Amino acid sequence: MKTQVAIIGSGPAGLMLGHLLRQAGLDAVIVERQSAAHVLSRIRAGVLETVTTEILEDLDLAERMNAEGIPHHGFNLADGERLIHIDIKALTGKHVLIYGQTELTKDLIDAAPKRGLEIIWEADAAALHDTQSDAPFITYTKGGVSHQVDARFIVGCDGFHGASRKAMPPCVGRQYEKIYPFGWLGILADVPPCDQELIYANHERGFSLASMRSATRSRYYIQVPLGEKAEDWPTGKLWDEVCARLPPAAAKKVTRGPALEKSIAPLRSFVFEPMQSGSLFLAGDAAHIVPPTGAKGLNLAASDIRYLSRAFIAWFKKNDQDAVARYSEQALSRVWKSERFSWQLTMLMHRFSEDSSFDRRVQAAELDYIASSETARRAIAENYVGLPL
Ligand code: RFL
Ligand code: PHB
């Protein structure tokens, strides 16, 4: 098979890129290791910035998102019993949209056949070849049969554990990493949310987050030490812990229910530089990871794809090579600002077992400063809604 852009991975990054290229009349093929059902069963992000919603709008695939998504004009930071409201609408004039990554992925997958975007599901052992030449190719096996996709460019949208980053020539890359000593245990349940807005709570028992997917579906997270397993947390015990950590007014309004999904995600900050070498490009989680505290991961994948799709369209349609050459530098500039914000919010809102009493007092002072300073709240709001492209 021959195409212009071969994409590895059918998460949000690969799907958005494939659709934007097809819309411009370019050929693209996606090679995905999992089945469509598996990809659609993963519960992940819930907060979309304008950079992400605008891609769906531009693709004319925003109908369900606009009907079912919930605009949020603010969110809350809790410090024990105190609630600090971040009025993102008043501070920035913008908002974020509550719409699950699962739903966005579904909209993109459902539209693929009629837009001529081929997705090869259950493709095993994807391997990248000749990535430093003008004729790179991917090989994979499906049902025991070997296949090859020849392309002008390969884009690794295969997430943190994918094959693409490992295919970068060893001499070109540098990675930056920070591992946090805890994970987030999440529960999804068909119960109404405890508040109209999200609450990120710093509590002496550890961080918790009250989030939602809709007026009838809630998502809660609690900070747990590394090494704990979701099975160690019977649902009743998890609800007790969520309620113990949220401010009392919100805790009283928590409705408990059976878990539709329960899982633990480790927290990590990670950047691989550069995001391009020869004919191989990285986008989304394949190149960078942020801890979920800032709700940035999916939105960063969207900004990478905005830059990269524009660059490929300029290359193929106008023979303009500049944007492709600038992609890595352009994307990394936004990536590092989101890394900084996600790290800052993570450090502010979590409890660290090795914290000295001094560290904890500094954390409390910072929350106090945010509560008293509109300037501090505006800086948080500006980053939360997403910095300009
Ligand atoms: P994905 O979604 O991981 O997709 C990668 C795809 O590549 C496939 N793959 C391969 N295919 C072929 N061959 C191989 N060798 C392959 N290896 C892997 C995989 O099967 C998969 O389909 O990466 P992508 O597209 O870059 O998207 C990134 C986002 O998924 C991620 O950043 C967000 O989910 C992060 N995130 C959040 N982001 C936000 O913007 N807002 C949020 O509110 C938010 N909340 C979250 C989150 C992530 C979380 N977890 C579970 C880590 C909450 C959580 C709990
Ligand atoms: C979620 O609803 O899954 C969610 C919301 C906000 C975050 C992270 C996750 O910062």
Coordinates of C-alpha atoms and ligand atoms in Angstrom, one line a residue:
M1 CA 0.0 0.0 0.0
K2 CA 1.2 3.5 -0.8
T3 CA 0.2 6.8 0.9
Q4 CA 1.4 10.3 1.5
V5 CA 1.4 10.2 5.3
A6 CA 1.4 7.0 7.3
I7 CA 0.1 7.4 10.9
I8 CA 0.8 5.0 13.7
G9 CA -1.9 5.1 16.4
S10 CA -5.6 5.8 16.3
G11 CA -5.9 7.9 19.5
P12 CA -7.1 11.5 19.3
A13 CA -3.7 12.7 17.7
G14 CA -3.7 10.1 14.9
L15 CA -7.4 10.5 14.2
M16 CA -7.4 14.3 14.1
L17 CA -4.3 14.3 11.9
G18 CA -5.8 11.7 9.5
H19 CA -9.1 13.7 9.2
L20 CA -7.4 17.1 8.7
L21 CA -5.2 15.6 5.9
R22 CA -8.1 13.9 4.2
Q23 CA -10.1 17.1 4.3
A24 CA -7.3 18.8 2.4
G25 CA -7.4 16.1 -0.2
L26 CA -4.2 14.3 1.0
D27 CA -3.8 10.5 1.4
A28 CA -3.3 9.2 4.9
V29 CA -3.6 5.7 6.5
I30 CA -3.7 4.9 10.2
V31 CA -2.2 1.7 11.5
E32 CA -3.6 0.8 15.0
R33 CA -2.6 -2.1 17.3
Q34 CA -5.9 -2.4 19.1
S35 CA -9.5 -3.0 17.9
A36 CA -11.9 -0.1 17.5
A37 CA -13.9 -1.5 20.5
H38 CA -10.8 -1.4 22.7
V39 CA -9.9 2.1 21.7
L40 CA -13.4 3.2 22.5
S41 CA -13.4 1.6 25.9
R42 CA -10.5 3.7 27.3
I43 CA -11.7 6.3 29.8
R44 CA -9.4 9.3 29.7
A45 CA -9.6 13.1 29.3
G46 CA -12.7 15.1 30.0
V47 CA -11.8 18.8 29.5
L48 CA -11.4 20.2 26.0
E49 CA -9.7 23.5 25.2
T50 CA -10.7 25.6 22.2
V51 CA -7.7 24.3 20.2
T52 CA -9.4 20.9 20.4
T53 CA -13.0 21.9 19.8
E54 CA -12.0 24.0 16.8
I55 CA -10.5 21.0 15.1
L56 CA -13.8 19.2 15.4
E57 CA -15.6 22.4 14.2
D58 CA -13.3 22.7 11.2
L59 CA -13.8 19.1 10.3
D60 CA -17.6 19.6 10.4
L61 CA -17.8 16.9 13.0
A62 CA -18.8 19.0 16.0
E63 CA -22.6 18.4 16.0
R64 CA -22.8 15.9 18.8
M65 CA -20.0 17.6 20.8
N66 CA -21.9 20.9 20.6
A67 CA -25.2 19.2 21.6
E68 CA -23.9 17.1 24.4
G69 CA -20.8 19.0 25.7
I70 CA -21.1 21.2 28.7
P71 CA -19.3 24.6 28.6
H72 CA -17.6 25.4 31.9
H73 CA -16.9 29.0 32.8
G74 CA -15.0 28.3 36.0
F75 CA -13.5 25.7 38.3
N76 CA -12.5 25.5 41.9
L77 CA -9.3 24.9 43.9
A78 CA -10.1 23.7 47.4
D79 CA -7.7 24.0 50.4
G80 CA -9.2 22.0 53.2
E81 CA -12.6 23.6 53.7
R82 CA -11.9 26.7 51.7
L83 CA -13.0 26.9 48.1
I84 CA -11.1 29.2 45.7
H85 CA -13.2 30.0 42.6
I86 CA -11.3 30.5 39.3
D87 CA -13.7 32.4 37.2
I88 CA -12.2 31.6 33.8
K89 CA -14.9 33.4 31.8
A90 CA -14.5 36.7 33.7
L91 CA -10.7 36.4 33.8
T92 CA -10.1 35.3 30.2
G93 CA -13.4 35.7 28.3
K94 CA -13.1 32.0 27.3
H95 CA -14.4 28.7 28.6
V96 CA -13.5 24.9 28.4
L97 CA -15.9 22.2 27.2
I98 CA -16.7 19.0 29.2
Y99 CA -16.8 16.3 26.5
G100 CA -15.2 12.9 27.1
Q101 CA -12.2 11.8 25.0
T102 CA -14.1 8.6 24.4
E103 CA -16.9 10.5 22.7
L104 CA -14.5 12.7 20.6
T105 CA -12.7 9.5 19.5
K106 CA -16.0 7.9 18.6
D107 CA -17.0 10.9 16.5
L108 CA -13.7 10.7 14.6
I109 CA -13.8 6.9 14.1
D110 CA -17.4 6.9 13.0
A111 CA -16.7 9.5 10.3
A112 CA -13.5 7.8 9.0
P113 CA -15.1 5.5 6.4
K114 CA -17.2 8.2 4.7
R115 CA -14.2 10.6 4.7
G116 CA -12.0 8.0 3.0
L117 CA -9.7 7.7 6.0
E118 CA -8.5 4.1 6.2
I119 CA -7.8 2.8 9.7
I120 CA -6.1 -0.6 9.9
W121 CA -7.2 -2.1 13.2
E122 CA -5.4 -4.9 15.1
A123 CA -2.2 -4.4 13.2
D124 CA 0.6 -6.2 15.2
A125 CA 4.3 -5.5 15.4
A126 CA 4.3 -2.2 13.6
A127 CA 7.9 -1.4 12.7
L128 CA 9.3 1.8 11.1
H129 CA 12.0 1.6 8.3
D130 CA 14.2 4.0 6.4
T131 CA 12.9 6.9 8.5
Q132 CA 15.8 9.2 7.6
S133 CA 15.2 8.7 3.8
D134 CA 12.6 10.3 1.5
A135 CA 10.9 6.9 1.2
P136 CA 10.2 5.6 4.7
F137 CA 7.8 2.6 5.3
I138 CA 6.0 0.8 8.0
T139 CA 5.6 -3.0 8.2
Y140 CA 3.0 -4.8 10.4
T141 CA 1.3 -8.1 10.6
K142 CA -2.4 -8.7 10.6
G143 CA -4.0 -12.2 11.0
G144 CA -0.5 -13.7 10.6
V145 CA 0.1 -11.9 7.2
S146 CA 2.9 -9.3 6.7
H147 CA 2.0 -5.9 5.2
Q148 CA 3.9 -2.8 4.1
V149 CA 2.8 0.8 3.9
D150 CA 5.1 3.1 1.8
A151 CA 4.8 6.8 2.6
R152 CA 6.6 10.2 2.2
F153 CA 6.2 10.8 5.9
I154 CA 5.6 8.7 9.0
V155 CA 3.9 10.2 12.1
G156 CA 4.1 8.5 15.4
C157 CA 0.8 9.1 17.2
D158 CA 1.2 5.9 19.2
G159 CA 1.3 7.2 22.7
F160 CA 3.9 6.9 25.4
H161 CA 4.5 3.2 25.0
G162 CA 4.4 3.1 21.2
A163 CA 7.1 2.1 18.7
S164 CA 7.7 5.4 17.1
R165 CA 9.8 7.3 19.7
K166 CA 12.0 4.2 20.0
A167 CA 12.6 4.4 16.2
M168 CA 14.2 7.9 16.5
P169 CA 17.9 7.7 15.7
P170 CA 19.6 7.3 19.2
C171 CA 22.0 10.2 18.5
V172 CA 19.3 12.8 17.8
G173 CA 17.1 12.6 20.9
R174 CA 17.1 13.9 24.4
Q175 CA 14.5 13.1 27.0
Y176 CA 13.4 15.0 30.1
E177 CA 11.4 13.2 32.8
K178 CA 9.9 13.7 36.2
I179 CA 8.1 10.9 38.0
Y180 CA 5.8 11.7 40.9
P181 CA 5.5 9.4 43.9
F182 CA 1.8 8.8 43.4
G183 CA -0.9 7.9 40.9
W184 CA -4.6 8.9 40.4
L185 CA -7.3 6.3 41.2
G186 CA -10.3 7.2 39.1
I187 CA -13.9 6.1 39.3
L188 CA -16.6 6.6 36.6
A189 CA -20.2 6.3 37.8
D190 CA -23.7 7.1 36.5
V191 CA -24.5 9.5 39.3
P192 CA -25.1 13.3 39.1
P193 CA -22.0 15.4 39.8
C194 CA -21.7 16.9 43.3
D195 CA -21.1 20.4 41.9
Q196 CA -21.7 22.3 38.6
E197 CA -18.0 22.9 38.2
L198 CA -14.8 20.8 38.8
I199 CA -13.2 20.9 42.2
Y200 CA -9.5 20.2 42.6
A201 CA -8.9 19.6 46.3
N202 CA -5.8 19.7 48.4
H203 CA -6.5 17.8 51.6
E204 CA -4.3 16.5 54.3
R205 CA -5.4 12.9 53.3
G206 CA -4.2 13.7 49.7
F207 CA -5.5 15.2 46.5
S208 CA -8.9 14.6 45.1
L209 CA -10.8 15.8 42.0
A210 CA -14.5 15.9 41.4
S211 CA -15.2 15.9 37.7
M212 CA -18.0 14.9 35.3
R213 CA -18.9 13.7 31.8
S214 CA -22.5 14.9 31.8
A215 CA -25.4 15.8 34.2
T216 CA -25.8 12.1 35.0
R217 CA -22.2 10.8 34.8
S218 CA -19.5 11.7 37.3
R219 CA -15.7 11.1 37.3
Y220 CA -13.8 11.3 40.6
Y221 CA -10.1 10.8 41.3
I222 CA -8.0 10.4 44.4
Q223 CA -4.2 10.5 44.9
V224 CA -2.9 7.1 45.9
P225 CA 0.7 6.0 46.6
L226 CA 2.6 4.2 43.8
G227 CA 2.1 0.5 43.9
E228 CA -1.5 0.5 45.0
K229 CA -4.0 -1.5 42.8
A230 CA -7.6 -0.6 41.8
E231 CA -8.6 -4.0 43.3
D232 CA -7.3 -2.8 46.7
W233 CA -10.1 -0.2 46.6
P234 CA -13.6 -1.7 47.0
T235 CA -16.1 0.9 45.6
G236 CA -17.5 1.8 49.1
K237 CA -14.1 2.5 50.5
L238 CA -13.3 4.7 47.4
W239 CA -16.5 6.8 47.9
D240 CA -15.6 7.2 51.6
E241 CA -12.2 8.5 50.7
V242 CA -13.6 10.9 47.9
C243 CA -16.0 12.3 50.5
A244 CA -13.3 12.6 53.2
R245 CA -11.1 14.7 50.9
L246 CA -13.6 17.1 49.3
P247 CA -14.7 20.3 51.1
P248 CA -17.6 19.3 53.4
A249 CA -20.3 21.3 51.3
A250 CA -19.4 19.3 48.2
A251 CA -18.9 16.0 50.0
K252 CA -22.5 16.2 51.3
K253 CA -23.7 16.4 47.7
V254 CA -21.7 13.3 46.4
T255 CA -24.1 10.7 45.1
R256 CA -22.6 7.2 45.3
G257 CA -23.1 4.5 42.8
P258 CA -21.6 1.4 41.2
A259 CA -18.3 1.9 39.3
L260 CA -18.6 1.7 35.5
E261 CA -14.8 1.9 35.5
K262 CA -12.1 2.1 38.1
S263 CA -8.3 2.4 37.3
I264 CA -5.1 3.9 38.4
A265 CA -2.9 6.1 36.3
P266 CA 0.7 7.0 37.3
L267 CA 1.7 10.7 37.1
R268 CA 4.6 11.7 35.0
S269 CA 6.1 14.7 33.2
F270 CA 8.1 13.7 30.1
V271 CA 9.3 15.5 26.9
F272 CA 11.3 14.0 24.0
E273 CA 13.2 16.4 21.8
P274 CA 13.2 16.9 18.9
M275 CA 9.8 15.9 17.7
Q276 CA 11.1 15.3 14.1
S277 CA 14.0 13.5 12.6
G278 CA 14.2 13.0 8.8
S279 CA 10.8 11.8 7.6
L280 CA 9.6 10.7 11.1
F281 CA 7.5 13.0 13.2
L282 CA 6.1 12.5 16.8
A283 CA 2.8 14.0 18.0
G284 CA 0.8 13.8 21.3
D285 CA 1.7 11.4 24.1
A286 CA 4.4 9.7 21.9
A287 CA 6.5 12.8 22.4
H288 CA 5.3 14.2 25.7
I289 CA 3.3 13.4 28.9
V290 CA 1.9 15.8 31.4
P291 CA 0.4 14.9 34.8
P292 CA -3.4 15.1 34.3
T293 CA -3.8 17.9 36.9
G294 CA -3.9 20.7 34.3
A295 CA -6.2 18.7 31.9
K296 CA -3.6 19.3 29.1
G297 CA -2.6 16.0 27.5
L298 CA -5.3 15.6 24.9
N299 CA -5.3 19.4 24.2
L300 CA -1.5 19.3 23.6
A301 CA -2.0 16.4 21.1
A302 CA -4.5 18.7 19.4
S303 CA -2.1 21.6 19.1
D304 CA 0.7 19.4 17.8
I305 CA -1.7 18.2 15.1
R306 CA -2.8 21.7 14.2
Y307 CA 0.9 22.7 13.5
L308 CA 1.7 19.4 11.8
S309 CA -1.4 19.2 9.5
R310 CA -0.7 22.8 8.4
A311 CA 2.9 22.0 7.7
F312 CA 2.1 18.8 5.6
I313 CA -0.6 20.7 3.7
A314 CA 1.9 23.5 2.9
W315 CA 4.4 20.9 1.8
F316 CA 2.2 18.8 -0.5
K317 CA 0.0 21.7 -1.9
K318 CA 2.5 24.6 -2.1
N319 CA 5.8 22.8 -2.1
D320 CA 6.6 24.9 1.0
Q321 CA 9.1 23.1 3.2
D322 CA 9.6 25.7 5.9
A323 CA 6.6 24.8 8.1
V324 CA 7.7 21.1 8.2
A325 CA 11.2 22.1 9.2
R326 CA 9.8 24.4 12.0
Y327 CA 7.3 21.8 13.4
S328 CA 9.4 20.5 16.3
E329 CA 10.4 23.9 17.5
Q330 CA 6.9 25.4 17.2
A331 CA 5.2 22.5 18.9
L332 CA 7.8 22.2 21.7
S333 CA 7.4 25.9 22.6
R334 CA 3.7 25.2 23.5
V335 CA 4.5 21.8 25.0
W336 CA 7.0 23.2 27.6
K337 CA 4.5 25.9 28.7
S338 CA 1.9 23.2 29.3
E339 CA 4.5 21.0 31.1
R340 CA 5.3 24.0 33.4
F341 CA 1.6 24.6 34.2
S342 CA 0.8 20.9 34.8
W343 CA 3.8 20.5 37.0
Q344 CA 3.0 23.7 39.0
L345 CA -0.6 22.7 39.6
T346 CA 0.4 19.1 40.5
M347 CA 3.0 20.4 43.1
L348 CA 0.4 22.9 44.5
M349 CA -2.5 20.5 44.9
H350 CA -0.9 17.1 46.0
R351 CA 0.5 16.0 49.3
F352 CA 4.1 14.7 49.1
S353 CA 5.0 12.2 51.8
E354 CA 8.5 13.6 52.0
D355 CA 7.2 17.2 52.4
S356 CA 8.8 19.1 55.3
S357 CA 6.6 21.3 57.3
F358 CA 8.2 24.2 55.4
D359 CA 7.1 22.8 52.0
R360 CA 3.6 22.4 53.3
R361 CA 3.5 26.0 54.6
V362 CA 4.7 27.3 51.3
Q363 CA 1.9 25.4 49.5
A364 CA -0.7 26.8 51.9
A365 CA 0.8 30.3 51.4
E366 CA 0.5 29.9 47.6
L367 CA -3.1 28.9 47.8
D368 CA -3.7 31.9 50.1
Y369 CA -2.1 34.1 47.6
I370 CA -4.2 32.7 44.7
A371 CA -7.3 33.3 46.9
S372 CA -6.4 36.9 47.4
S373 CA -4.9 37.9 44.1
E374 CA -6.9 38.3 40.9
T375 CA -3.6 38.5 39.0
A376 CA -2.6 35.0 40.3
R377 CA -6.1 33.6 39.4
R378 CA -5.8 35.2 35.9
A379 CA -2.5 33.4 35.3
I380 CA -4.1 30.1 36.3
A381 CA -7.2 30.7 34.2
E382 CA -5.2 31.8 31.1
N383 CA -3.2 28.5 31.2
Y384 CA -6.2 26.4 32.0
V385 CA -8.2 27.5 29.0
G386 CA -5.1 27.0 26.8
L387 CA -2.4 29.4 25.6
P388 CA -2.7 30.7 22.0
L389 CA -1.3 28.6 19.2
Ligands
RFL1 P1 -3.2 7.8 22.9 O1 -4.6 8.2 23.2 O2 -2.4 7.0 23.9 O3 -3.3 7.0 21.5 C1 -2.2 6.2 21.1 C2 -2.7 5.1 20.2 O4 -1.6 4.4 19.6 C3 -1.9 3.0 19.7 N1 -0.6 2.3 19.7 C4 -0.1 1.6 18.6 N2 -0.6 1.4 17.4 C5 0.1 0.7 16.5 N3 1.3 0.1 16.8 C6 1.9 0.3 18.0 N4 3.1 -0.2 18.3 C7 1.2 1.1 19.0 N5 1.4 1.5 20.3 C8 0.3 2.2 20.7 C9 -2.7 2.8 21.0 O5 -3.4 1.6 21.0 C10 -3.5 4.1 20.9 O6 -4.8 3.8 20.3 O7 -2.3 9.0 22.5 P2 -2.6 10.5 21.8 O8 -3.5 10.2 20.5 O9 -1.4 11.2 21.7 O10 -3.6 11.2 22.8 C11 -3.2 11.6 24.1 C12 -4.3 11.6 25.1 O11 -4.9 10.3 25.0 C13 -3.8 11.9 26.5 O12 -2.9 12.9 26.5 C14 -5.0 12.3 27.4 O13 -5.9 11.2 27.7 C15 -4.4 12.8 28.8 N6 -5.5 13.1 29.8 C16 -6.2 14.3 29.7 N7 -5.9 15.2 28.7 C17 -6.6 16.4 28.6 O14 -6.4 17.2 27.6 N8 -7.6 16.7 29.4 C18 -8.0 15.9 30.5 O15 -8.9 16.1 31.2 C19 -7.2 14.6 30.7 N9 -7.5 13.8 31.6 C20 -5.8 12.2 30.8 C21 -6.8 12.6 31.7 C22 -5.2 11.0 30.9 C23 -5.5 10.1 31.9 N10 -4.8 8.8 31.9 C24 -5.5 7.6 31.9 C25 -3.4 8.8 31.6 C26 -7.1 11.7 32.7 C27 -6.5 10.5 32.9 C28 -6.8 9.6 34.0
PHB2 C1 -11.5 14.1 33.9 O1 -12.7 14.4 34.0 O2 -11.2 12.9 33.6 C2 -10.5 15.1 34.2 C3 -10.8 16.4 34.4 C4 -9.9 17.3 34.7 C5 -8.5 16.9 34.9 C6 -8.2 15.6 34.7 C7 -9.1 14.7 34.4 O3 -7.6 17.9 35.2

